[in-house]
Every structure is written in structure tokens, then in C-alpha cells.
């Protein structure tokens, strides 16, 4: 992104890169603060997983917890996260034998897994024995309940993959159809500036050439989405639950293409 920021002369591209860089810095800083202030607490009949960001706190009633178990922190989760780390994981993941797990695991020694009827959680409190004792004192059974991936989880992931693909197809259709319709209605000038916000010089191309190039970009974006869909199907053999996230790549590309379309057409239509 820094390289693109330095070599590009297009103001819109520069603005997008700067926005992405600032966003990543903010997200990264927020994640570090979250990790540094993450804590686990048992009190007043509630287990709390919290941090300095109070709006992200999770509160689980102890009466709803049906099991807990202590495990050596050696995660057998699927997907990219499982390839990168076997001992640390924060976020949603899949654990063989448990299914979906909301993980807040920061210890390389031991982890406590516990769950309700609605979901599973993984935490790594500093005082593992003390935390387990508090759960036992509140009547939570120490056992490991086998909860492999559910049919509804598989269906939900398949539906999300389809929805992401259809959303991308709609965005590509908008990208292609708008210039064609404007050309047919005679709303495009004879020559279209393809660098309306260029800081150095304006570049003009015939309207027909511009529309043809936009259609070509749309076809390219759709082919990338189709490839991502196929890759996601293959990736589902590795990650049974979160494979649909592969479709985020073509979605980002389509969003950028639509922003560029807006950059060119808005000055023409105003």
C-alpha cells in the first residue's frame, strides 16, 4: 500500500491507500490494547470475558454453562489459523470435537474450554486451578462434551459462500451495466476522462473505448470471483466452517472498481 501511495498520481487511489493504512494501524493498535487488557472473571453467578473495551465484553451466566475442561494448549483447529499457531488464538475458530469455539486463548501452557447449549468458549486465565475451582464451586461439571460440527453450521457456511458470490455478481453487473446504459442514453461525452482526479494531467479516451474497457474489467472481476468460489470449495476440505471468507478477496476488488467508476462518472453526471 505504501508503494502504491508513492507511485500513483491518482488522488482517489492515494486516498484509498491512506485510508487503508490508517484503518490497519487503528485495528492493529486496538487489537494490541485488547490483548493487553484481556481478563477473565467469575463473580455473582456470571463468567466475564472482558477488556478495556467494555462494549466487547462477554457475560455468560454460570447456570447456563453445561461443562468445562482443562486442556494442554495445543490447538487442533482447522484452516489458516491452525497452520499458523497451535498455542494462541483469539477470535472465532473450529476445534475438532467441539465445533465452533469463541477463542480468547493467550497462554501456551493450559486452556479452559467451557460451553453452554448455544456455544463454546476457550480461555486461558493466569490462575488456571483457581478458575476451575470457582467453576466447580458454582456447580459446573468438569467433563468434555463431544460437539462436532453441526449440520446447521455447514449449511450456514454454504449459504454465506453463495450470498458472497451473488453479492459480487450484483456488484459486477452494476459496474458493467451503468456505463452501457449511459452510452445508450447518450449521457456520456464523446471523450471520457479516465483520470478525473489526476494530479498531473487528464487522460481522455473515446466513450466506446471506455465502456469496452469497463466491460473487460467487469468480466475480469467476475472470473476472479468464480475462481475464488472454486478455491473456497477446495479450501472447505481444510476449513469446514470459515472457508467462505475466501470470497472476501473478489468483493474487495469489486468495491475498488465501483469506487473508480464513481470517480469517473460523478463529475460527468453532475
PDB file of C-alpha atoms in Angstrom:
ATOM      1  CA  UNK A   1       0.000   0.000   0.000  1.00  0.00           C
ATOM      2  CA  UNK A   2       2.877   2.386   0.754  1.00  0.00           C
ATOM      3  CA  UNK A   3       4.408   1.631  -2.679  1.00  0.00           C
ATOM      4  CA  UNK A   4       1.062   2.319  -4.401  1.00  0.00           C
ATOM      5  CA  UNK A   5       0.742   5.522  -2.377  1.00  0.00           C
ATOM      6  CA  UNK A   6       4.156   6.686  -3.603  1.00  0.00           C
ATOM      7  CA  UNK A   7       3.913   5.772  -7.294  1.00  0.00           C
ATOM      8  CA  UNK A   8       0.256   6.623  -8.015  1.00  0.00           C
ATOM      9  CA  UNK A   9      -0.778  10.032  -9.336  1.00  0.00           C
ATOM     10  CA  UNK A  10      -4.489   9.399  -8.850  1.00  0.00           C
ATOM     11  CA  UNK A  11      -5.944  11.254  -5.873  1.00  0.00           C
ATOM     12  CA  UNK A  12      -8.687   8.661  -5.330  1.00  0.00           C
ATOM     13  CA  UNK A  13      -6.153   5.815  -5.258  1.00  0.00           C
ATOM     14  CA  UNK A  14      -3.913   7.757  -2.881  1.00  0.00           C
ATOM     15  CA  UNK A  15      -6.879   8.493  -0.611  1.00  0.00           C
ATOM     16  CA  UNK A  16      -7.947   4.821  -0.571  1.00  0.00           C
ATOM     17  CA  UNK A  17      -4.406   3.653   0.274  1.00  0.00           C
ATOM     18  CA  UNK A  18      -4.090   6.238   3.044  1.00  0.00           C
ATOM     19  CA  UNK A  19      -7.490   5.245   4.414  1.00  0.00           C
ATOM     20  CA  UNK A  20      -6.492   1.552   4.382  1.00  0.00           C
ATOM     21  CA  UNK A  21      -3.152   2.244   6.091  1.00  0.00           C
ATOM     22  CA  UNK A  22      -4.783   4.346   8.819  1.00  0.00           C
ATOM     23  CA  UNK A  23      -7.523   1.728   9.279  1.00  0.00           C
ATOM     24  CA  UNK A  24      -4.979  -1.082   9.640  1.00  0.00           C
ATOM     25  CA  UNK A  25      -2.962   0.941  12.161  1.00  0.00           C
ATOM     26  CA  UNK A  26      -6.103   1.643  14.202  1.00  0.00           C
ATOM     27  CA  UNK A  27      -7.233  -2.003  14.060  1.00  0.00           C
ATOM     28  CA  UNK A  28      -3.745  -3.231  14.958  1.00  0.00           C
ATOM     29  CA  UNK A  29      -3.438  -0.823  17.893  1.00  0.00           C
ATOM     30  CA  UNK A  30      -6.935  -1.745  19.116  1.00  0.00           C
ATOM     31  CA  UNK A  31      -6.084  -5.454  18.946  1.00  0.00           C
ATOM     32  CA  UNK A  32      -2.872  -4.961  20.941  1.00  0.00           C
ATOM     33  CA  UNK A  33      -4.726  -2.950  23.602  1.00  0.00           C
ATOM     34  CA  UNK A  34      -7.439  -5.618  23.697  1.00  0.00           C
ATOM     35  CA  UNK A  35      -4.831  -8.376  24.183  1.00  0.00           C
ATOM     36  CA  UNK A  36      -3.008  -6.428  26.901  1.00  0.00           C
ATOM     37  CA  UNK A  37      -6.198  -5.748  28.870  1.00  0.00           C
ATOM     38  CA  UNK A  38      -7.957  -9.097  28.300  1.00  0.00           C
ATOM     39  CA  UNK A  39      -9.186 -10.686  31.535  1.00  0.00           C
ATOM     40  CA  UNK A  40     -11.464 -13.475  32.785  1.00  0.00           C
ATOM     41  CA  UNK A  41     -13.576 -13.253  35.936  1.00  0.00           C
ATOM     42  CA  UNK A  42     -16.055 -15.374  37.863  1.00  0.00           C
ATOM     43  CA  UNK A  43     -18.413 -13.486  40.130  1.00  0.00           C
ATOM     44  CA  UNK A  44     -22.072 -13.086  41.084  1.00  0.00           C
ATOM     45  CA  UNK A  45     -23.116 -16.089  39.038  1.00  0.00           C
ATOM     46  CA  UNK A  46     -21.526 -14.783  35.837  1.00  0.00           C
ATOM     47  CA  UNK A  47     -18.354 -15.573  33.905  1.00  0.00           C
ATOM     48  CA  UNK A  48     -16.979 -12.455  32.248  1.00  0.00           C
ATOM     49  CA  UNK A  49     -14.528 -12.300  29.359  1.00  0.00           C
ATOM     50  CA  UNK A  50     -13.628  -8.641  29.198  1.00  0.00           C
ATOM     51  CA  UNK A  51     -11.126  -5.959  28.300  1.00  0.00           C
ATOM     52  CA  UNK A  52     -10.757  -2.186  28.418  1.00  0.00           C
ATOM     53  CA  UNK A  53     -13.267  -2.095  25.541  1.00  0.00           C
ATOM     54  CA  UNK A  54     -16.359  -2.697  27.653  1.00  0.00           C
ATOM     55  CA  UNK A  55     -18.683  -2.900  24.628  1.00  0.00           C
ATOM     56  CA  UNK A  56     -16.952  -6.146  23.567  1.00  0.00           C
ATOM     57  CA  UNK A  57     -17.332  -7.835  26.977  1.00  0.00           C
ATOM     58  CA  UNK A  58     -18.987 -11.241  27.060  1.00  0.00           C
ATOM     59  CA  UNK A  59     -21.077 -12.256  30.078  1.00  0.00           C
ATOM     60  CA  UNK A  60     -22.170 -15.878  30.478  1.00  0.00           C
ATOM     61  CA  UNK A  61     -24.471 -16.980  33.287  1.00  0.00           C
ATOM     62  CA  UNK A  62     -22.871 -19.856  35.198  1.00  0.00           C
ATOM     63  CA  UNK A  63     -26.230 -21.625  35.401  1.00  0.00           C
ATOM     64  CA  UNK A  64     -26.147 -21.893  31.606  1.00  0.00           C
ATOM     65  CA  UNK A  65     -22.674 -23.487  31.493  1.00  0.00           C
ATOM     66  CA  UNK A  66     -23.057 -27.243  30.999  1.00  0.00           C
ATOM     67  CA  UNK A  67     -19.389 -28.299  31.094  1.00  0.00           C
ATOM     68  CA  UNK A  68     -15.792 -27.200  31.426  1.00  0.00           C
ATOM     69  CA  UNK A  69     -12.498 -28.942  30.864  1.00  0.00           C
ATOM     70  CA  UNK A  70      -8.808 -28.142  31.269  1.00  0.00           C
ATOM     71  CA  UNK A  71      -6.618 -28.897  28.292  1.00  0.00           C
ATOM     72  CA  UNK A  72      -2.971 -28.502  27.380  1.00  0.00           C
ATOM     73  CA  UNK A  73      -2.892 -25.611  24.916  1.00  0.00           C
ATOM     74  CA  UNK A  74      -2.199 -27.494  21.713  1.00  0.00           C
ATOM     75  CA  UNK A  75      -4.952 -26.400  19.368  1.00  0.00           C
ATOM     76  CA  UNK A  76      -6.104 -28.708  16.616  1.00  0.00           C
ATOM     77  CA  UNK A  77      -8.084 -26.073  14.769  1.00  0.00           C
ATOM     78  CA  UNK A  78      -8.546 -26.174  11.043  1.00  0.00           C
ATOM     79  CA  UNK A  79      -7.820 -23.565   8.422  1.00  0.00           C
ATOM     80  CA  UNK A  80      -5.084 -20.954   8.154  1.00  0.00           C
ATOM     81  CA  UNK A  81      -5.186 -20.197  11.884  1.00  0.00           C
ATOM     82  CA  UNK A  82      -4.407 -23.834  12.620  1.00  0.00           C
ATOM     83  CA  UNK A  83      -1.409 -23.702  10.279  1.00  0.00           C
ATOM     84  CA  UNK A  84      -0.019 -20.546  11.869  1.00  0.00           C
ATOM     85  CA  UNK A  85      -0.435 -21.294  15.563  1.00  0.00           C
ATOM     86  CA  UNK A  86      -1.129 -24.281  17.782  1.00  0.00           C
ATOM     87  CA  UNK A  87      -0.952 -22.390  21.088  1.00  0.00           C
ATOM     88  CA  UNK A  88      -2.520 -18.949  20.603  1.00  0.00           C
ATOM     89  CA  UNK A  89      -5.855 -17.982  19.122  1.00  0.00           C
ATOM     90  CA  UNK A  90      -8.208 -15.033  19.547  1.00  0.00           C
ATOM     91  CA  UNK A  91     -11.394 -14.960  17.519  1.00  0.00           C
ATOM     92  CA  UNK A  92     -13.839 -17.458  16.091  1.00  0.00           C
ATOM     93  CA  UNK A  93     -12.459 -20.871  15.215  1.00  0.00           C
ATOM     94  CA  UNK A  94     -13.214 -24.523  14.790  1.00  0.00           C
ATOM     95  CA  UNK A  95     -11.929 -27.189  17.176  1.00  0.00           C
ATOM     96  CA  UNK A  96     -12.189 -30.871  16.294  1.00  0.00           C
ATOM     97  CA  UNK A  97     -14.621 -32.476  18.722  1.00  0.00           C
ATOM     98  CA  UNK A  98     -16.138 -29.166  19.826  1.00  0.00           C
ATOM     99  CA  UNK A  99     -17.184 -27.447  16.627  1.00  0.00           C
ATOM    100  CA  UNK A 100     -17.349 -23.655  16.669  1.00  0.00           C
ATOM    101  CA  UNK A 101     -15.448 -22.014  19.535  1.00  0.00           C
ATOM    102  CA  UNK A 102     -15.083 -18.358  20.521  1.00  0.00           C
ATOM    103  CA  UNK A 103     -11.419 -18.384  21.481  1.00  0.00           C
ATOM    104  CA  UNK A 104      -9.609 -15.997  23.811  1.00  0.00           C
ATOM    105  CA  UNK A 105      -6.530 -18.165  24.265  1.00  0.00           C
ATOM    106  CA  UNK A 106      -3.277 -16.333  25.050  1.00  0.00           C
ATOM    107  CA  UNK A 107      -1.397 -18.960  27.074  1.00  0.00           C
ATOM    108  CA  UNK A 108       0.992 -21.553  25.705  1.00  0.00           C
ATOM    109  CA  UNK A 109       0.500 -23.763  28.776  1.00  0.00           C
ATOM    110  CA  UNK A 110      -3.135 -24.579  29.514  1.00  0.00           C
ATOM    111  CA  UNK A 111      -6.607 -23.686  28.301  1.00  0.00           C
ATOM    112  CA  UNK A 112     -10.065 -23.980  29.826  1.00  0.00           C
ATOM    113  CA  UNK A 113     -12.829 -24.858  27.403  1.00  0.00           C
ATOM    114  CA  UNK A 114     -16.404 -24.392  28.574  1.00  0.00           C
ATOM    115  CA  UNK A 115     -19.731 -24.238  26.860  1.00  0.00           C
ATOM    116  CA  UNK A 116     -23.441 -23.548  27.045  1.00  0.00           C
ATOM    117  CA  UNK A 117     -26.173 -25.041  24.891  1.00  0.00           C
ATOM    118  CA  UNK A 118     -25.625 -22.195  22.422  1.00  0.00           C
ATOM    119  CA  UNK A 119     -21.835 -22.055  22.099  1.00  0.00           C
ATOM    120  CA  UNK A 120     -18.322 -22.923  23.250  1.00  0.00           C
ATOM    121  CA  UNK A 121     -15.552 -20.725  24.633  1.00  0.00           C
ATOM    122  CA  UNK A 122     -11.808 -21.122  25.133  1.00  0.00           C
ATOM    123  CA  UNK A 123      -9.905 -19.033  27.715  1.00  0.00           C
ATOM    124  CA  UNK A 124      -6.501 -19.122  29.417  1.00  0.00           C
ATOM    125  CA  UNK A 125      -6.654 -17.489  32.866  1.00  0.00           C
ATOM    126  CA  UNK A 126      -3.362 -16.985  34.730  1.00  0.00           C
ATOM    127  CA  UNK A 127      -4.650 -18.910  37.773  1.00  0.00           C
ATOM    128  CA  UNK A 128      -5.966 -21.989  35.974  1.00  0.00           C
ATOM    129  CA  UNK A 129      -6.544 -24.055  39.109  1.00  0.00           C
ATOM    130  CA  UNK A 130      -8.285 -21.208  40.918  1.00  0.00           C
ATOM    131  CA  UNK A 131     -10.589 -20.512  37.976  1.00  0.00           C
ATOM    132  CA  UNK A 132     -11.506 -24.194  37.695  1.00  0.00           C
ATOM    133  CA  UNK A 133     -12.197 -24.331  41.435  1.00  0.00           C
ATOM    134  CA  UNK A 134     -14.588 -21.390  41.157  1.00  0.00           C
ATOM    135  CA  UNK A 135     -16.482 -23.102  38.332  1.00  0.00           C
ATOM    136  CA  UNK A 136     -16.735 -26.320  40.364  1.00  0.00           C
ATOM    137  CA  UNK A 137     -17.878 -24.348  43.402  1.00  0.00           C
ATOM    138  CA  UNK A 138     -20.697 -22.921  41.285  1.00  0.00           C
ATOM    139  CA  UNK A 139     -21.824 -26.394  40.233  1.00  0.00           C
ATOM    140  CA  UNK A 140     -20.278 -26.661  36.763  1.00  0.00           C
ATOM    141  CA  UNK A 141     -19.317 -30.232  35.857  1.00  0.00           C
ATOM    142  CA  UNK A 142     -15.772 -30.956  34.717  1.00  0.00           C
ATOM    143  CA  UNK A 143     -16.152 -33.072  31.586  1.00  0.00           C
ATOM    144  CA  UNK A 144     -15.558 -32.931  27.854  1.00  0.00           C
ATOM    145  CA  UNK A 145     -18.722 -32.916  25.780  1.00  0.00           C
ATOM    146  CA  UNK A 146     -18.207 -34.032  22.187  1.00  0.00           C
ATOM    147  CA  UNK A 147     -19.778 -31.467  19.894  1.00  0.00           C
ATOM    148  CA  UNK A 148     -18.537 -31.928  16.382  1.00  0.00           C
ATOM    149  CA  UNK A 149     -19.533 -29.617  13.570  1.00  0.00           C
ATOM    150  CA  UNK A 150     -23.307 -29.352  13.295  1.00  0.00           C
ATOM    151  CA  UNK A 151     -25.321 -29.670  10.103  1.00  0.00           C
ATOM    152  CA  UNK A 152     -26.676 -26.153  10.611  1.00  0.00           C
ATOM    153  CA  UNK A 153     -23.116 -24.787  10.782  1.00  0.00           C
ATOM    154  CA  UNK A 154     -22.265 -26.478   7.468  1.00  0.00           C
ATOM    155  CA  UNK A 155     -25.449 -25.141   5.851  1.00  0.00           C
ATOM    156  CA  UNK A 156     -24.808 -21.666   7.232  1.00  0.00           C
ATOM    157  CA  UNK A 157     -21.275 -21.594   5.781  1.00  0.00           C
ATOM    158  CA  UNK A 158     -22.511 -22.851   2.395  1.00  0.00           C
ATOM    159  CA  UNK A 159     -25.227 -20.168   2.368  1.00  0.00           C
ATOM    160  CA  UNK A 160     -22.702 -17.429   3.194  1.00  0.00           C
ATOM    161  CA  UNK A 161     -20.460 -18.567   0.331  1.00  0.00           C
ATOM    162  CA  UNK A 162     -23.405 -18.364  -2.087  1.00  0.00           C
ATOM    163  CA  UNK A 163     -24.501 -14.985  -0.743  1.00  0.00           C
ATOM    164  CA  UNK A 164     -20.997 -13.519  -1.083  1.00  0.00           C
ATOM    165  CA  UNK A 165     -20.769 -14.844  -4.647  1.00  0.00           C
ATOM    166  CA  UNK A 166     -24.187 -13.405  -5.565  1.00  0.00           C
ATOM    167  CA  UNK A 167     -23.312 -10.055  -3.965  1.00  0.00           C
ATOM    168  CA  UNK A 168     -20.139  -9.933  -6.040  1.00  0.00           C
ATOM    169  CA  UNK A 169     -22.129 -10.815  -9.186  1.00  0.00           C
ATOM    170  CA  UNK A 170     -24.577  -7.956  -8.491  1.00  0.00           C
ATOM    171  CA  UNK A 171     -21.696  -5.501  -7.993  1.00  0.00           C
ATOM    172  CA  UNK A 172     -20.090  -6.627 -11.275  1.00  0.00           C
ATOM    173  CA  UNK A 173     -23.446  -6.250 -13.040  1.00  0.00           C
ATOM    174  CA  UNK A 174     -23.740  -2.678 -11.747  1.00  0.00           C
ATOM    175  CA  UNK A 175     -20.161  -1.978 -12.846  1.00  0.00           C
ATOM    176  CA  UNK A 176     -20.870  -3.174 -16.385  1.00  0.00           C
ATOM    177  CA  UNK A 177     -24.470  -2.024 -16.902  1.00  0.00           C
ATOM    178  CA  UNK A 178     -24.217   1.608 -15.787  1.00  0.00           C
ATOM    179  CA  UNK A 179     -21.693   2.722 -18.467  1.00  0.00           C
ATOM    180  CA  UNK A 180     -23.572   0.732 -21.152  1.00  0.00           C
ATOM    181  CA  UNK A 181     -26.895   2.355 -20.234  1.00  0.00           C
ATOM    182  CA  UNK A 182     -25.329   5.844 -20.117  1.00  0.00           C
ATOM    183  CA  UNK A 183     -23.765   5.285 -23.542  1.00  0.00           C
ATOM    184  CA  UNK A 184     -27.104   4.069 -24.965  1.00  0.00           C
ATOM    185  CA  UNK A 185     -28.941   7.091 -23.498  1.00  0.00           C
ATOM    186  CA  UNK A 186     -26.309   9.463 -24.862  1.00  0.00           C
ATOM    187  CA  UNK A 187     -25.315  10.698 -21.426  1.00  0.00           C
ATOM    188  CA  UNK A 188     -21.605  10.114 -21.966  1.00  0.00           C
ATOM    189  CA  UNK A 189     -19.482  12.770 -23.700  1.00  0.00           C
ATOM    190  CA  UNK A 190     -17.658  11.879 -26.902  1.00  0.00           C
ATOM    191  CA  UNK A 191     -14.438  11.533 -24.910  1.00  0.00           C
ATOM    192  CA  UNK A 192     -14.380  10.350 -21.289  1.00  0.00           C
ATOM    193  CA  UNK A 193     -11.713  11.400 -18.809  1.00  0.00           C
ATOM    194  CA  UNK A 194     -10.435   8.288 -17.066  1.00  0.00           C
ATOM    195  CA  UNK A 195      -8.469  10.343 -14.523  1.00  0.00           C
ATOM    196  CA  UNK A 196     -10.885  12.944 -13.245  1.00  0.00           C
ATOM    197  CA  UNK A 197      -8.885  13.441 -10.040  1.00  0.00           C
ATOM    198  CA  UNK A 198      -5.422  13.030 -11.553  1.00  0.00           C
ATOM    199  CA  UNK A 199      -2.900  15.392 -10.009  1.00  0.00           C
ATOM    200  CA  UNK A 200      -0.725  15.691 -13.112  1.00  0.00           C
ATOM    201  CA  UNK A 201      -2.817  15.588 -16.290  1.00  0.00           C
ATOM    202  CA  UNK A 202      -6.195  14.424 -17.554  1.00  0.00           C
ATOM    203  CA  UNK A 203      -6.381  11.376 -19.842  1.00  0.00           C
ATOM    204  CA  UNK A 204      -9.248  11.114 -22.312  1.00  0.00           C
ATOM    205  CA  UNK A 205     -10.473   8.111 -24.295  1.00  0.00           C
ATOM    206  CA  UNK A 206     -13.451   7.707 -26.686  1.00  0.00           C
ATOM    207  CA  UNK A 207     -16.669   6.826 -24.861  1.00  0.00           C
ATOM    208  CA  UNK A 208     -16.974   3.474 -26.674  1.00  0.00           C
ATOM    209  CA  UNK A 209     -13.398   2.554 -25.687  1.00  0.00           C
ATOM    210  CA  UNK A 210     -14.116   3.477 -22.062  1.00  0.00           C
ATOM    211  CA  UNK A 211     -17.278   1.343 -21.980  1.00  0.00           C
ATOM    212  CA  UNK A 212     -15.461  -1.605 -23.572  1.00  0.00           C
ATOM    213  CA  UNK A 213     -12.649  -1.367 -21.022  1.00  0.00           C
ATOM    214  CA  UNK A 214     -15.159  -1.224 -18.162  1.00  0.00           C
ATOM    215  CA  UNK A 215     -16.896  -4.348 -19.505  1.00  0.00           C
ATOM    216  CA  UNK A 216     -13.499  -6.059 -19.713  1.00  0.00           C
ATOM    217  CA  UNK A 217     -12.767  -5.151 -16.084  1.00  0.00           C
ATOM    218  CA  UNK A 218     -16.203  -6.462 -15.108  1.00  0.00           C
ATOM    219  CA  UNK A 219     -15.563  -9.794 -16.859  1.00  0.00           C
ATOM    220  CA  UNK A 220     -12.159  -9.995 -15.133  1.00  0.00           C
ATOM    221  CA  UNK A 221     -13.752  -9.298 -11.728  1.00  0.00           C
ATOM    222  CA  UNK A 222     -16.391 -11.983 -12.318  1.00  0.00           C
ATOM    223  CA  UNK A 223     -13.736 -14.529 -13.353  1.00  0.00           C
ATOM    224  CA  UNK A 224     -11.763 -13.756 -10.181  1.00  0.00           C
ATOM    225  CA  UNK A 225     -14.952 -14.285  -8.152  1.00  0.00           C
ATOM    226  CA  UNK A 226     -15.596 -17.568  -9.953  1.00  0.00           C
ATOM    227  CA  UNK A 227     -12.025 -18.694  -9.256  1.00  0.00           C
ATOM    228  CA  UNK A 228     -12.372 -17.690  -5.596  1.00  0.00           C
ATOM    229  CA  UNK A 229     -15.630 -19.674  -5.383  1.00  0.00           C
ATOM    230  CA  UNK A 230     -13.889 -22.795  -6.709  1.00  0.00           C
ATOM    231  CA  UNK A 231     -10.897 -22.272  -4.404  1.00  0.00           C
ATOM    232  CA  UNK A 232     -13.254 -21.848  -1.439  1.00  0.00           C
ATOM    233  CA  UNK A 233     -14.825 -25.209  -2.286  1.00  0.00           C
ATOM    234  CA  UNK A 234     -11.385 -26.837  -2.220  1.00  0.00           C
ATOM    235  CA  UNK A 235     -10.431 -24.939   0.944  1.00  0.00           C
ATOM    236  CA  UNK A 236     -13.556 -26.299   2.662  1.00  0.00           C
ATOM    237  CA  UNK A 237     -11.705 -29.634   2.859  1.00  0.00           C
ATOM    238  CA  UNK A 238      -9.255 -27.907   5.224  1.00  0.00           C
ATOM    239  CA  UNK A 239     -11.571 -25.469   6.996  1.00  0.00           C
ATOM    240  CA  UNK A 240     -15.107 -26.838   7.295  1.00  0.00           C
ATOM    241  CA  UNK A 241     -16.638 -23.663   8.710  1.00  0.00           C
ATOM    242  CA  UNK A 242     -14.896 -20.461   7.631  1.00  0.00           C
ATOM    243  CA  UNK A 243     -13.889 -21.306   4.056  1.00  0.00           C
ATOM    244  CA  UNK A 244     -16.382 -18.755   2.690  1.00  0.00           C
ATOM    245  CA  UNK A 245     -14.027 -15.933   3.781  1.00  0.00           C
ATOM    246  CA  UNK A 246     -12.018 -16.576   0.594  1.00  0.00           C
ATOM    247  CA  UNK A 247     -14.818 -14.738  -1.246  1.00  0.00           C
ATOM    248  CA  UNK A 248     -13.881 -11.503   0.546  1.00  0.00           C
ATOM    249  CA  UNK A 249     -10.950 -11.092  -1.886  1.00  0.00           C
ATOM    250  CA  UNK A 250     -13.065 -10.599  -5.055  1.00  0.00           C
ATOM    251  CA  UNK A 251     -15.530  -8.478  -3.056  1.00  0.00           C
ATOM    252  CA  UNK A 252     -12.772  -6.013  -2.176  1.00  0.00           C
ATOM    253  CA  UNK A 253     -11.691  -5.892  -5.837  1.00  0.00           C
ATOM    254  CA  UNK A 254     -15.279  -5.209  -6.965  1.00  0.00           C
ATOM    255  CA  UNK A 255     -15.674  -2.429  -4.381  1.00  0.00           C
ATOM    256  CA  UNK A 256     -12.488  -0.744  -5.639  1.00  0.00           C
ATOM    257  CA  UNK A 257     -13.703  -0.998  -9.250  1.00  0.00           C
ATOM    258  CA  UNK A 258     -17.058   0.565  -8.286  1.00  0.00           C
ATOM    259  CA  UNK A 259     -15.259   3.395  -6.491  1.00  0.00           C
ATOM    260  CA  UNK A 260     -13.217   4.043  -9.612  1.00  0.00           C
ATOM    261  CA  UNK A 261     -16.430   4.014 -11.682  1.00  0.00           C
ATOM    262  CA  UNK A 262     -17.923   6.612  -9.346  1.00  0.00           C
ATOM    263  CA  UNK A 263     -14.741   8.679  -9.588  1.00  0.00           C
ATOM    264  CA  UNK A 264     -15.119   8.867 -13.382  1.00  0.00           C
ATOM    265  CA  UNK A 265     -18.902   9.186 -13.790  1.00  0.00           C
ATOM    266  CA  UNK A 266     -19.943  11.505 -10.952  1.00  0.00           C
ATOM    267  CA  UNK A 267     -18.219  14.604 -12.463  1.00  0.00           C
ATOM    268  CA  UNK A 268     -19.837  13.758 -15.829  1.00  0.00           C
ATOM    269  CA  UNK A 269     -23.358  13.405 -14.430  1.00  0.00           C
ATOM    270  CA  UNK A 270     -23.264  16.411 -12.108  1.00  0.00           C
TER     271      UNK A 270
END
